[in-house]
Coordinates of C-alpha atoms in Angstrom, one line a residue:
M29 CA -3.7 42.4 17.6
E30 CA -5.4 40.2 15.0
D31 CA -4.7 37.0 17.1
A32 CA -6.5 38.6 20.1
L33 CA -9.8 38.6 18.1
K34 CA -9.5 34.8 17.4
P35 CA -11.0 32.6 20.1
R36 CA -8.7 29.8 21.3
L37 CA -10.1 26.5 20.1
P38 CA -9.9 23.2 22.0
W39 CA -7.8 20.6 20.2
L40 CA -10.9 18.5 19.3
R41 CA -12.4 21.5 17.4
I42 CA -9.2 22.0 15.5
V43 CA -9.2 18.3 14.5
E44 CA -12.9 18.6 13.6
M45 CA -12.4 21.7 11.4
N46 CA -9.8 19.7 9.4
L47 CA -12.0 16.6 9.0
G48 CA -12.8 17.7 5.5
F49 CA -9.2 17.0 4.6
L50 CA -10.0 13.3 5.3
G51 CA -12.4 13.2 2.4
L52 CA -10.4 15.5 0.2
Q53 CA -7.3 13.4 0.6
F54 CA -9.2 10.2 0.2
S55 CA -10.0 11.6 -3.3
F56 CA -6.3 12.4 -3.9
G57 CA -5.3 9.0 -2.7
L58 CA -7.7 7.3 -5.1
Q59 CA -6.1 9.3 -8.0
Q60 CA -2.6 8.6 -6.9
S61 CA -3.1 4.8 -6.6
N62 CA -5.6 4.2 -9.5
M63 CA -5.4 6.7 -12.3
A64 CA -2.3 5.3 -13.9
P65 CA -3.7 1.8 -13.8
I66 CA -7.0 3.0 -15.2
Y67 CA -5.2 4.6 -18.1
S68 CA -3.3 1.4 -18.7
Y69 CA -6.5 -0.7 -18.6
L70 CA -7.9 1.5 -21.3
G71 CA -4.8 1.0 -23.4
A72 CA -2.4 3.9 -22.6
H73 CA 1.4 3.5 -23.0
E74 CA 3.6 3.9 -19.9
A75 CA 5.6 6.9 -21.4
A76 CA 2.3 8.8 -21.9
I77 CA 1.1 8.5 -18.3
P78 CA 2.5 11.8 -17.1
L79 CA 0.8 13.7 -20.0
L80 CA -2.5 12.0 -19.2
Q81 CA -2.2 13.3 -15.7
L82 CA -1.9 16.9 -16.7
A83 CA -5.3 17.8 -15.3
G84 CA -3.9 18.0 -11.7
P85 CA -1.0 20.3 -12.4
V86 CA -2.9 22.5 -14.9
T87 CA -6.0 23.0 -12.8
G88 CA -3.9 23.6 -9.7
L89 CA -1.9 26.2 -11.6
L90 CA -5.0 28.0 -12.9
V91 CA -7.6 27.4 -10.3
Q92 CA -5.9 27.8 -6.9
P93 CA -4.4 31.3 -7.2
I94 CA -7.6 32.6 -8.8
I95 CA -9.8 31.0 -6.1
G96 CA -7.4 32.2 -3.5
A97 CA -7.6 35.8 -4.6
M98 CA -11.3 35.6 -5.0
S99 CA -11.9 34.1 -1.6
D100 CA -9.8 36.9 0.0
R101 CA -12.3 39.4 -1.5
T102 CA -15.6 37.4 -1.2
V103 CA -18.3 38.6 1.2
T104 CA -21.4 36.4 1.7
R105 CA -23.7 35.5 4.5
W106 CA -21.9 32.1 4.8
G107 CA -18.4 33.5 4.9
R108 CA -15.5 34.1 2.5
R109 CA -14.3 30.5 2.0
T110 CA -17.4 28.4 2.5
P111 CA -19.1 28.9 -0.9
Y112 CA -15.9 27.6 -2.5
F113 CA -15.8 24.6 -0.1
V114 CA -19.3 23.5 -1.0
F115 CA -19.0 24.0 -4.8
G116 CA -15.6 22.2 -5.0
A117 CA -16.9 19.3 -2.9
V118 CA -19.9 18.7 -5.1
L119 CA -17.7 18.8 -8.3
C120 CA -15.2 16.4 -6.7
A121 CA -18.0 13.9 -5.8
V122 CA -19.3 14.0 -9.3
G123 CA -15.9 13.3 -10.8
L124 CA -15.2 10.4 -8.4
F125 CA -18.5 8.7 -9.0
F126 CA -18.2 8.7 -12.8
M127 CA -14.4 8.1 -13.2
P128 CA -14.4 4.3 -13.0
L129 CA -17.3 4.1 -15.5
S130 CA -15.0 5.6 -18.2
P131 CA -15.2 3.7 -21.5
T132 CA -12.2 5.4 -23.1
I133 CA -9.0 7.2 -22.3
L134 CA -10.6 10.5 -23.5
A135 CA -13.5 10.0 -21.1
A136 CA -11.2 9.3 -18.2
V137 CA -9.0 12.3 -19.0
S138 CA -12.1 14.6 -19.2
L139 CA -13.5 13.3 -15.8
L140 CA -10.0 13.8 -14.2
W141 CA -10.2 17.5 -15.2
I142 CA -13.6 17.8 -13.5
L143 CA -12.3 15.9 -10.4
D144 CA -9.1 17.9 -10.1
A145 CA -10.9 21.2 -10.6
G146 CA -13.2 20.3 -7.7
N147 CA -10.3 19.2 -5.5
N148 CA -8.4 22.5 -6.2
I149 CA -11.4 24.7 -5.7
T150 CA -11.7 23.2 -2.2
M151 CA -8.1 22.8 -1.3
E152 CA -6.8 26.4 -1.4
P153 CA -9.6 28.0 0.6
Y154 CA -9.2 25.2 3.1
R155 CA -5.5 26.2 3.7
A156 CA -6.6 29.8 4.1
Y157 CA -9.4 28.9 6.4
V158 CA -7.0 27.5 9.0
S159 CA -5.0 30.7 9.0
D160 CA -8.2 32.7 9.2
R161 CA -9.6 30.7 12.1
L162 CA -6.6 30.0 14.3
S163 CA -4.1 32.2 16.1
T164 CA -0.4 32.0 15.3
E165 CA 0.1 29.8 18.4
Q166 CA -2.5 27.3 17.3
R167 CA -1.7 27.4 13.6
R168 CA 1.1 24.9 13.8
F169 CA -1.2 22.2 15.2
G170 CA -3.8 23.2 12.7
F171 CA -1.6 22.6 9.7
L172 CA -0.1 19.5 11.2
S173 CA -3.6 18.1 11.8
Q174 CA -4.3 18.7 8.2
S175 CA -1.2 16.7 7.4
A176 CA -2.4 13.9 9.7
F177 CA -5.7 13.7 7.9
T178 CA -3.9 13.7 4.6
G179 CA -2.1 10.6 5.8
L180 CA -5.3 9.0 7.2
G181 CA -7.4 9.8 4.2
Q182 CA -4.9 8.5 1.7
M183 CA -4.1 5.5 3.8
L184 CA -7.8 4.5 3.6
A185 CA -7.9 5.2 -0.1
Y186 CA -4.8 3.1 -0.8
L187 CA -6.0 0.2 1.4
A188 CA -9.7 0.1 0.2
P189 CA -9.1 -2.3 -2.8
S190 CA -7.0 -4.7 -0.7
F191 CA -9.7 -4.6 2.1
M192 CA -12.4 -5.5 -0.5
V193 CA -10.4 -8.4 -1.9
N194 CA -8.9 -9.8 1.4
M195 CA -11.7 -9.1 3.8
L196 CA -14.9 -8.8 1.8
G197 CA -14.2 -11.5 -0.8
F198 CA -14.2 -9.4 -3.9
D199 CA -12.6 -11.1 -7.0
I200 CA -9.4 -9.3 -8.0
N201 CA -10.0 -10.5 -11.6
A202 CA -13.6 -9.2 -11.8
V203 CA -13.5 -6.4 -14.4
D204 CA -16.1 -4.6 -16.5
A205 CA -16.3 -4.4 -20.3
H206 CA -13.5 -1.8 -20.3
R207 CA -11.1 -3.9 -18.2
I208 CA -11.5 -1.6 -15.1
P209 CA -11.8 -3.8 -11.9
V210 CA -15.0 -3.8 -9.9
I211 CA -13.1 -3.0 -6.7
T212 CA -11.9 0.3 -8.4
R213 CA -15.5 1.3 -9.0
V214 CA -16.6 0.6 -5.5
A215 CA -13.7 2.5 -4.0
F216 CA -14.4 5.6 -6.1
T217 CA -18.1 5.5 -5.1
V218 CA -17.1 5.4 -1.4
G219 CA -14.7 8.3 -2.1
A220 CA -17.5 10.4 -3.6
V221 CA -19.7 10.1 -0.5
L222 CA -16.8 10.6 1.9
S223 CA -15.4 13.7 0.2
L224 CA -18.7 15.5 0.2
T225 CA -19.9 14.6 3.7
T226 CA -16.6 15.3 5.6
I227 CA -16.2 18.7 4.0
L228 CA -19.8 19.7 4.9
W229 CA -19.3 18.4 8.4
S230 CA -16.2 20.6 8.9
I231 CA -17.6 23.9 7.7
F232 CA -20.9 23.5 9.6
R233 CA -19.3 22.3 12.9
V234 CA -16.6 25.0 12.9
P235 CA -17.9 27.9 10.8
E236 CA -15.8 30.8 9.7
L237 CA -15.4 33.7 12.1
P238 CA -17.8 36.6 11.2
L239 CA -16.1 39.6 9.6
S240 CA -16.3 43.0 11.4
D241 CA -18.2 45.8 9.7
A242 CA -14.8 47.5 8.9
Q243 CA -13.5 44.3 7.2
K244 CA -16.7 43.9 5.2
D245 CA -16.6 47.5 4.0
R246 CA -12.9 47.1 3.0
L247 CA -13.7 43.9 1.0
K248 CA -16.8 45.3 -0.6
A249 CA -14.7 48.2 -1.9
L250 CA -12.4 45.7 -3.7
P251 CA -13.8 44.8 -7.1
L252 CA -14.4 41.0 -7.6
T253 CA -13.7 41.0 -11.3
A254 CA -11.4 38.9 -13.5
T255 CA -9.1 41.9 -14.1
A256 CA -8.9 42.8 -10.5
T257 CA -8.3 39.2 -9.5
L258 CA -5.4 38.9 -12.0
R259 CA -4.0 42.2 -10.9
E260 CA -4.1 41.1 -7.3
I261 CA -2.2 37.8 -8.2
W262 CA 0.4 39.7 -10.1
D263 CA 1.0 42.3 -7.4
A264 CA 1.3 39.5 -4.8
I265 CA 3.9 37.8 -7.0
V266 CA 5.9 41.0 -7.4
T267 CA 5.9 41.7 -3.6
M268 CA 6.3 38.1 -2.6
P269 CA 8.2 37.6 0.7
V270 CA 11.8 36.5 0.5
T271 CA 11.1 33.2 2.4
M272 CA 8.4 32.3 -0.1
R273 CA 10.8 32.9 -3.0
K274 CA 13.3 30.6 -1.5
L275 CA 10.7 27.9 -1.0
A276 CA 10.1 27.8 -4.8
L277 CA 13.4 25.9 -5.5
M278 CA 12.6 23.4 -2.8
S279 CA 9.2 22.9 -4.3
L280 CA 10.7 22.3 -7.8
F281 CA 12.7 19.3 -6.7
Q282 CA 10.2 18.0 -4.1
W283 CA 7.1 18.0 -6.3
Y284 CA 8.8 16.8 -9.5
A285 CA 9.9 13.8 -7.5
M286 CA 6.5 13.2 -5.9
F287 CA 4.7 13.3 -9.2
G288 CA 7.1 10.9 -10.7
Y289 CA 6.8 8.6 -7.8
W290 CA 3.0 8.4 -7.9
N291 CA 3.0 7.9 -11.6
Y292 CA 5.5 5.0 -11.8
V293 CA 5.7 3.2 -8.4
I294 CA 3.2 0.6 -9.5
Y295 CA 5.1 -0.1 -12.7
S296 CA 8.3 -0.4 -10.7
I297 CA 6.8 -2.8 -8.2
S298 CA 5.3 -4.9 -11.0
R299 CA 8.8 -5.3 -12.6
S300 CA 11.0 -5.7 -9.5
V301 CA 8.7 -8.0 -7.5
Y302 CA 6.8 -9.9 -10.2
G303 CA 9.0 -9.4 -13.3
E304 CA 5.9 -8.4 -15.2
A305 CA 5.4 -5.4 -17.5
N306 CA 2.0 -6.3 -19.0
P307 CA -0.7 -4.0 -17.4
L308 CA -3.5 -6.5 -18.3
S309 CA -1.9 -9.4 -16.4
E310 CA -3.0 -10.6 -13.0
S311 CA 0.5 -9.9 -11.7
F312 CA 0.1 -6.2 -12.6
R313 CA -3.2 -6.1 -10.7
R314 CA -1.5 -7.7 -7.7
A315 CA 1.2 -5.0 -8.0
V316 CA -1.6 -2.4 -7.9
L317 CA -2.9 -4.0 -4.6
D318 CA 0.6 -4.2 -3.3
N319 CA 1.1 -0.5 -3.9
G320 CA -2.2 0.1 -2.2
Q321 CA -0.9 -1.7 0.9
V322 CA 2.5 0.0 0.8
G323 CA 0.8 3.4 0.1
G324 CA -1.7 2.7 3.0
F325 CA 1.3 1.9 5.2
Y326 CA 3.3 5.0 4.4
N327 CA 0.2 7.2 4.8
G328 CA -0.4 5.5 8.2
V329 CA 3.2 6.5 9.1
A330 CA 2.4 10.0 7.9
F331 CA -0.7 10.1 10.0
V332 CA 1.2 9.2 13.2
A333 CA 4.3 11.2 12.3
A334 CA 2.3 14.4 11.7
F335 CA 1.1 14.6 15.3
A336 CA 4.4 13.4 16.7
M337 CA 6.2 16.0 14.6
A338 CA 4.4 18.9 16.3
P339 CA 6.6 19.3 19.4
L340 CA 9.8 18.4 17.3
T341 CA 8.9 21.1 14.8
R342 CA 8.4 23.6 17.6
R343 CA 11.8 22.7 19.1
F344 CA 14.0 22.4 16.0
G345 CA 12.1 24.5 13.5
A346 CA 10.0 23.6 10.5
A347 CA 12.8 23.9 8.0
A348 CA 15.2 21.5 9.8
M349 CA 12.4 18.9 10.4
H350 CA 11.4 19.2 6.7
A351 CA 14.9 18.7 5.5
F352 CA 15.3 15.6 7.6
C353 CA 12.0 14.1 6.4
L354 CA 12.7 14.8 2.8
L355 CA 16.1 13.1 3.0
A356 CA 14.3 10.0 4.6
A357 CA 11.8 10.0 1.7
G358 CA 14.5 10.3 -0.9
L359 CA 16.3 7.2 0.5
G360 CA 13.1 5.3 0.6
M361 CA 12.2 6.1 -3.1
F362 CA 15.8 5.2 -4.2
A363 CA 15.5 1.8 -2.4
I364 CA 12.1 0.7 -3.6
P365 CA 13.2 -0.4 -7.1
H366 CA 15.8 -2.7 -5.6
V367 CA 13.3 -4.6 -3.5
T368 CA 12.3 -8.0 -5.0
Q369 CA 10.0 -9.3 -2.3
K370 CA 6.8 -7.6 -1.3
V371 CA 7.3 -7.8 2.4
W372 CA 10.5 -5.7 2.2
L373 CA 8.7 -2.9 0.4
F374 CA 7.3 -1.6 3.7
A375 CA 10.8 -0.7 5.1
P376 CA 11.6 2.1 2.6
A377 CA 7.9 3.1 2.8
I378 CA 8.7 4.4 6.3
G379 CA 10.9 7.1 4.8
V380 CA 8.3 8.0 2.2
G381 CA 5.7 8.3 5.0
L382 CA 7.9 10.7 7.0
G383 CA 8.5 12.8 4.0
W384 CA 4.8 12.9 3.1
A385 CA 3.8 13.9 6.6
S386 CA 6.2 16.8 6.5
I387 CA 5.4 17.9 3.0
M388 CA 1.7 18.5 3.9
G389 CA 2.5 20.4 7.1
N390 CA 5.9 22.0 7.6
P391 CA 6.1 24.1 4.4
Y392 CA 2.8 25.7 5.2
I393 CA 4.1 26.6 8.7
I394 CA 7.1 28.3 7.2
L395 CA 4.8 30.0 4.6
S396 CA 2.1 31.2 7.0
E397 CA 4.7 32.9 9.3
S398 CA 6.1 34.9 6.4
I399 CA 3.0 36.3 4.6
P400 CA 0.6 39.1 5.5
P401 CA -2.6 37.7 7.0
E402 CA -4.9 39.9 4.8
R403 CA -3.4 38.2 1.7
T404 CA -3.4 34.6 3.0
G405 CA -5.7 33.3 0.3
V406 CA -3.8 34.6 -2.7
Y407 CA -0.4 33.6 -1.3
M408 CA -1.6 30.1 -0.5
G409 CA -2.8 29.9 -4.2
I410 CA 0.5 31.2 -5.5
F411 CA 2.3 28.7 -3.3
N412 CA 0.2 26.0 -4.9
M413 CA 1.6 27.2 -8.3
M414 CA 5.0 26.3 -6.9
I415 CA 3.6 22.8 -6.3
V416 CA 1.9 22.2 -9.6
T417 CA 4.4 23.8 -11.9
P418 CA 7.0 21.1 -11.2
M419 CA 4.3 18.5 -11.8
L420 CA 3.5 20.1 -15.1
L421 CA 7.2 20.2 -15.9
N422 CA 7.4 16.5 -15.1
A423 CA 4.4 15.7 -17.3
V424 CA 6.0 17.5 -20.3
T425 CA 9.6 16.4 -19.9
M426 CA 9.3 12.8 -18.7
P427 CA 8.0 11.4 -22.1
L428 CA 11.0 13.1 -23.7
Y429 CA 13.6 11.1 -21.9
F430 CA 11.7 8.1 -20.4
D431 CA 12.6 5.7 -23.3
S432 CA 16.1 7.1 -23.9
L433 CA 17.8 8.2 -20.7
L434 CA 15.8 5.9 -18.5
A435 CA 15.7 3.0 -20.9
G436 CA 11.9 2.8 -20.6
D437 CA 12.3 1.5 -17.0
P438 CA 10.1 2.9 -14.3
R439 CA 12.5 1.7 -11.7
R440 CA 14.9 4.3 -12.8
V441 CA 12.3 7.0 -12.5
L442 CA 12.0 6.2 -8.8
M443 CA 15.8 6.3 -8.3
L444 CA 15.8 9.8 -10.0
C445 CA 13.0 10.9 -7.7
G446 CA 15.0 9.8 -4.6
A447 CA 17.9 12.0 -5.7
L448 CA 15.7 15.0 -6.3
M449 CA 14.2 14.7 -2.8
G450 CA 17.7 14.9 -1.4
A451 CA 18.2 18.1 -3.4
A452 CA 14.9 19.5 -2.0
A453 CA 16.3 18.8 1.5
I454 CA 19.3 21.1 0.9
C455 CA 17.1 23.8 -0.6
V456 CA 14.7 24.0 2.4
L457 CA 17.6 24.5 4.8
W458 CA 18.6 27.5 2.6
A459 CA 15.0 28.8 2.9
G460 CA 15.0 28.2 6.6
R461 CA 17.4 31.0 7.2
S462 CA 14.4 33.3 7.2
A463 CA 13.1 34.3 10.6
G464 CA 9.7 32.7 10.2
A465 CA 11.3 29.2 10.0
R466 CA 13.3 29.4 13.2
P467 CA 12.3 27.3 16.2
A468 CA 9.6 28.8 18.3
A469 CA 10.5 30.2 21.7
A470 CA 10.1 27.9 24.6

């Protein structure tokens, strides 16, 4: 009945409504490929990198479920989700612009908290916006197009420094007084502009559907207070659908691995390809560029794979496709530390790209088919808690065993991550027994 009230959108409009993900994921790509090096340029030790990255997991844990519950209950002339889009986009742009100007580790950490708060305020309502706007039939393409823009946005972010050096003639060794490269500053400035403009384009080109008078009356009757919001989150957790509970274990392995990969892949490449551990050396800066090219490549694979995956997901089911892609990503992560020549890094990156395309699309297909539509916002926020909690666990536990069990070698971190992605593949098949994850009818 609800689907009948949602107008069918042409595919171009669905793509356009997800354009904001291009800017949002450009921001995430800049963080993934540059925050660890920025901390190292400012003097941080490798073992401390996960702790310095706590802003992402903590803000995701706190912000997304709260914003999700609030956006479900918000009634404004602009819609339920739009006010959060705009505020989050502005906050994100501010964080991106000032990040590469950080004079100290403390300044960089503080700006990362602002940046991640902005990203998370925008991210959760964006997921709910797709469910709000599209019928069940079109929702698969909606989430997979978000996945495609995730790949494209992060590909551009990863490749931006290499493009500046190889095509525009920037000096790789040009750094400021705090040893942060000039190319990093330029890339973050571009990201600030892109994140704000693409999000605004999406919400003005494809606005939210107007609420009926009955829906407005129901929402206005719900108190938009801190106590009511927390009570709503707790009630949603208690009554969580079985499929969503099963996805929690998959998320534990999947996101612990992804967080470890992002934090340590540059350090792994620097050692395996260049035999260099000094973060202030030219070889390390070249490893950063190499990771940008490899990251750009795997995100390009993700961009193409996300669209190609749509008919396969419909035929075989989201759970089966996700398990296959996670296994491919795990094999890729395990292989990267054993590569000693830059050119061969791109082969295992194909597996990482397939995994990343699926991660940003298929779990949300499984989730959206198992939760009540009137609580989409809060459940999308709670699902994000299942994403950031493993990252938080990684940040807290990695420093405890990095020097002992892993001998202070980032290459071993990547091998551990590969094994954990394999475990996640097994878990999603278990979750896929739920009806919502079965292949769609022909």
